[in-house]
Coordinates of C-alpha atoms in Angstrom, one line a residue:
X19 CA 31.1 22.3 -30.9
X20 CA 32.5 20.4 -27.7
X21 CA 31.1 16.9 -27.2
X22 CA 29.8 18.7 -23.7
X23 CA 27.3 21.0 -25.8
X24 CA 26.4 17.8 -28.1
X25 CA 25.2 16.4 -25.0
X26 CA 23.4 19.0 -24.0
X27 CA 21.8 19.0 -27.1
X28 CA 20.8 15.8 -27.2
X29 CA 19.4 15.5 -23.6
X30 CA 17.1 18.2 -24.7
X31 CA 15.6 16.6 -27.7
X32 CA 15.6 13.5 -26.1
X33 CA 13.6 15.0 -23.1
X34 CA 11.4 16.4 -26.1
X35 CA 10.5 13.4 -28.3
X36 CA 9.8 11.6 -25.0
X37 CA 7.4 14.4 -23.6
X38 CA 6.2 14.4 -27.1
X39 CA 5.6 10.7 -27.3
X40 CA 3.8 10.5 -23.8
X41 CA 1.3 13.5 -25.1
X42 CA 0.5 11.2 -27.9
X43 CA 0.4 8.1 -25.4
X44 CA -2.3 9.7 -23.2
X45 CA -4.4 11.4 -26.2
X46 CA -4.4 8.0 -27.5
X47 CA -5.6 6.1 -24.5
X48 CA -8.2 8.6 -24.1
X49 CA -9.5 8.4 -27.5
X50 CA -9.6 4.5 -26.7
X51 CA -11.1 5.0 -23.4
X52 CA -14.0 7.7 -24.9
X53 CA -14.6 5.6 -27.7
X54 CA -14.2 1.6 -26.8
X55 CA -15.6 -1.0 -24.6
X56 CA -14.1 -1.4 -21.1
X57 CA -12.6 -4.7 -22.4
X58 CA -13.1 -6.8 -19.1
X59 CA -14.1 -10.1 -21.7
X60 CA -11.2 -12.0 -21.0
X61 CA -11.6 -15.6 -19.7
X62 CA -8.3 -15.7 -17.5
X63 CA -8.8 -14.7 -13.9
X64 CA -8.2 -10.8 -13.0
X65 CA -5.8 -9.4 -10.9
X66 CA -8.2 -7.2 -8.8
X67 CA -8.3 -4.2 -6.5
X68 CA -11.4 -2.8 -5.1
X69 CA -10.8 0.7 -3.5
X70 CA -13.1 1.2 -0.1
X71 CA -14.8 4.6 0.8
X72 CA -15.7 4.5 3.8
X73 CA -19.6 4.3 5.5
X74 CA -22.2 3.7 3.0
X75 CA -19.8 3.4 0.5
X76 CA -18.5 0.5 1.9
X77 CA -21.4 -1.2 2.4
X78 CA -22.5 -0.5 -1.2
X79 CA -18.9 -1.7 -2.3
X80 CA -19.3 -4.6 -0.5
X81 CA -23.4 -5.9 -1.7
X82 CA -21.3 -5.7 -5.4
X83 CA -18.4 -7.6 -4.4
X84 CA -20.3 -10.2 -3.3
X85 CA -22.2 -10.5 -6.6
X86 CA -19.0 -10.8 -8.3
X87 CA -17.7 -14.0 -10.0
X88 CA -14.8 -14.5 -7.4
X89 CA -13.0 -16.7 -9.8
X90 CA -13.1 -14.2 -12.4
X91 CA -11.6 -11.6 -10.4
X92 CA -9.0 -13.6 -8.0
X93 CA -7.1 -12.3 -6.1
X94 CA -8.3 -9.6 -4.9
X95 CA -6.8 -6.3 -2.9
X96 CA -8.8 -3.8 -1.2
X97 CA -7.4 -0.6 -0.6
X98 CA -8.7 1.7 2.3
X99 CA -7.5 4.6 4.3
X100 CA -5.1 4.1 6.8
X101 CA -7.6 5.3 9.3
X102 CA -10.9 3.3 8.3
X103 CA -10.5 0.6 10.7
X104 CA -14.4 -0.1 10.5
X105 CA -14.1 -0.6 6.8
X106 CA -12.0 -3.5 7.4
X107 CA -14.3 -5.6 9.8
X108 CA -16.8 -5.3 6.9
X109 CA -14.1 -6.8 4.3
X110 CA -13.0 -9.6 6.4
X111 CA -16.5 -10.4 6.9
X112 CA -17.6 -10.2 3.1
X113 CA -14.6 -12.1 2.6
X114 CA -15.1 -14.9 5.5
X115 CA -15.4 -17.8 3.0
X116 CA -12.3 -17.0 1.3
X117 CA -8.5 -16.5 1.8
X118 CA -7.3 -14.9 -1.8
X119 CA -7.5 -11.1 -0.8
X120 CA -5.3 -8.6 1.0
X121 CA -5.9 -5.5 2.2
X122 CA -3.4 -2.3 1.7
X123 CA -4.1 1.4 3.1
X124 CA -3.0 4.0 1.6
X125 CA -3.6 8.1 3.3
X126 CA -6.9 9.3 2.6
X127 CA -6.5 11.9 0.5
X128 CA -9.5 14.5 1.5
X129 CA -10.9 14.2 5.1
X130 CA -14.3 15.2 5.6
X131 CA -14.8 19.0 5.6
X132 CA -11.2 19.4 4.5
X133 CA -10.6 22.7 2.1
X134 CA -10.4 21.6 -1.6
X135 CA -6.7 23.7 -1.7
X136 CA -5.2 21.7 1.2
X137 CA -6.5 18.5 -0.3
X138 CA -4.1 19.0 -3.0
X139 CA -1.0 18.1 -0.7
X140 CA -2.8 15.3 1.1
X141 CA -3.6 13.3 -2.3
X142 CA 0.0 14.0 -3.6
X143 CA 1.1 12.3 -0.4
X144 CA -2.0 9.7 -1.1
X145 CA -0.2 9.2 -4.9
X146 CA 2.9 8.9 -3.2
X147 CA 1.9 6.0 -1.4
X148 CA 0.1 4.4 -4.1
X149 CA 2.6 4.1 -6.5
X150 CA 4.6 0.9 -4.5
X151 CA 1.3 -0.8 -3.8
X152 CA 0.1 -0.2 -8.1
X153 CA 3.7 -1.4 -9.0
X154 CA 4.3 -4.3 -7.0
X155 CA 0.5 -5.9 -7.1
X156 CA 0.2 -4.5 -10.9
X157 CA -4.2 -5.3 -11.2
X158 CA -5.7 -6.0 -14.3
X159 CA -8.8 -3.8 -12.9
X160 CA -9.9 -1.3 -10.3
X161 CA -13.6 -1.1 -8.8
X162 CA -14.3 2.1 -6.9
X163 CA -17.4 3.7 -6.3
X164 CA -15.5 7.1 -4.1
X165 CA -14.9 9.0 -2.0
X166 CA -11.7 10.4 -3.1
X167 CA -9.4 7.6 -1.8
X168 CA -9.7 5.7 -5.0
X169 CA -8.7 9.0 -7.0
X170 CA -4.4 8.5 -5.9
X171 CA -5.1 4.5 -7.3
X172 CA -6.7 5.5 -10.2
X173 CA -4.7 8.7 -11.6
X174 CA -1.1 6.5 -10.7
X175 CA -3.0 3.2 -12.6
X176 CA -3.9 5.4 -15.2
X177 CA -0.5 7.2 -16.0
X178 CA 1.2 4.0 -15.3
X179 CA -0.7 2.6 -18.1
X180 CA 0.4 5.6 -20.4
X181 CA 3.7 4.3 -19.4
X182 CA 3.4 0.6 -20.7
X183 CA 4.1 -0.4 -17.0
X184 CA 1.0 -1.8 -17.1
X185 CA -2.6 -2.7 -18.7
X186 CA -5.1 -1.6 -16.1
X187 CA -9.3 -1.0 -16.6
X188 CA -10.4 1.1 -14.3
X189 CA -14.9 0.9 -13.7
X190 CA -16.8 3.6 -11.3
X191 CA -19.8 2.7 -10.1
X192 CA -21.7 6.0 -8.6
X193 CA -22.9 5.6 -5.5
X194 CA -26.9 5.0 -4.9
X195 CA -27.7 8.4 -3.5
X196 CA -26.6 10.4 -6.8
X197 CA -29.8 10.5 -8.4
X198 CA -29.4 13.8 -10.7
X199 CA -25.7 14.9 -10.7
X200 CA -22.4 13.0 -10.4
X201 CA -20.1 13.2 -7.0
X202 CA -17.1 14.6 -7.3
X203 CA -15.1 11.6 -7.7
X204 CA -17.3 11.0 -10.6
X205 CA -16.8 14.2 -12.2
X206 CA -13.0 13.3 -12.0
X207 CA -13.0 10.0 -13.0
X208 CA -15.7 10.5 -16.5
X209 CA -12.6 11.8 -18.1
X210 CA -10.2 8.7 -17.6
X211 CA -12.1 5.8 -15.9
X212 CA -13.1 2.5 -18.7
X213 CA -16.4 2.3 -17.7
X214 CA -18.8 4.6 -15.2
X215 CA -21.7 2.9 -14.7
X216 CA -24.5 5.1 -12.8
X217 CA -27.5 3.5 -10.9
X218 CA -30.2 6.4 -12.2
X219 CA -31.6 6.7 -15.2
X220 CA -31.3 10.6 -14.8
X221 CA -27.9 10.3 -14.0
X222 CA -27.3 9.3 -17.9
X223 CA -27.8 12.9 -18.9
X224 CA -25.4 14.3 -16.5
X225 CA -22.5 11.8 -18.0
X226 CA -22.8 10.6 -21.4
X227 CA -20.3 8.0 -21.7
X228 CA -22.4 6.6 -18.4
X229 CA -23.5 3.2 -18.1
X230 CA -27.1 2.4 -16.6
X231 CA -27.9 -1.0 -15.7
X232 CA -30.3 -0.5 -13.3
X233 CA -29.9 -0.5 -9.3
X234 CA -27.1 -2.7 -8.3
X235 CA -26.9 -2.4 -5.1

């Protein structure tokens, strides 16, 4: 056997165990996920991003961010599509009595109306985007409560995590007008988000791994 063959063989069961080992990786953080708390107790300050809808979601973003503990989760980025302009009024005013946050936009991955098939290309380019902003800021946890721009932040924070890059928690609050069934961002995120935490009883049934607190916003 030439040493060119023994290398072949070898790149091929390397590229095995390590497709093998990232199976295991992702089963595992799943089984952690679906079976343990979000694990937000820490006492240190959180590197945070909070991902903007746009419209009422904002607004409903927003009421919870100022609720938060700002020196628990310090500093902060919000991440919003690149053409939300009114979105980022809103933060600046939220934020108008302090200076630790930043604001990044990424593509929104599904305009209004768009077809489901063609929004498959526009959140690849969304991921695409994502991945510099998730790698150089590198949050301790994501906030989102949809539409589908915080889906790029969360899938790349959540296979980024699978790949020791990082140690991200990612929370989804459902927005207020879901009474009775989960958006679609919800029904995504239930199978890999830390904590979902719904604002309707009702809403319980429809996810069981959801958390109801009551209204929040």
């Amino acid at each position: 056997m030439s040493l060119l063959d023994e290398f072949h063989i070898f790149s091929q069961i390397f590229c095995l165990s390590l497709v093998i080992f990232m199976v295991v990786r992702v089963i595992y953080l799943l089984y952690k996920i679906f079976t343990s708390q979000c694990g937000l107790s820490s006492t240190k300050p959180l590197r945070t991003i909070i991902c903007i809808g746009s419209g009422g979601h904002t607004t409903e973003m927003l009421r919870l961010v100022k609720s938060m503990n700002m020196t628990k989760y310090n500093p902060r980025m919000y991440v919003l599509a690149d053409n939300d302009e009114s979105s980022e009024v809103k933060i600046h005013e939220a934020e108008k009595d302090h200076i630790n946050y930043r604001l990044s936009r990424i593509p929104r991955s599904r305009n209004v109306q768009q077809p489901y098939l063609s929004s498959i290309w526009s959140t690849l380019y969304a991921i695409g985007h994502a991945i510099p902003i998730l790698l150089i800021y590198r949050p301790n946890v994501i906030f989102c409560n949809g539409p589908g721009t915080c889906i790029p932040i969360c899938l790349v924070a959540f296979f980024m995590r699978c790949a020791f890059l990082m140690d991200c928690r990612i929370v989804f609050i459902e927005s207020i007008c879901r009474v009775r069934s989960l958006s679609l961002t919800g029904r995504i995120l239930e199978f890999f988000a830390d904590l979902i935490i719904v604002q309707w009883p009702e809403l319980r049934d429809a996810c069981y791994r959801a958390k109801y607190f009551g209204r929040l916003t």
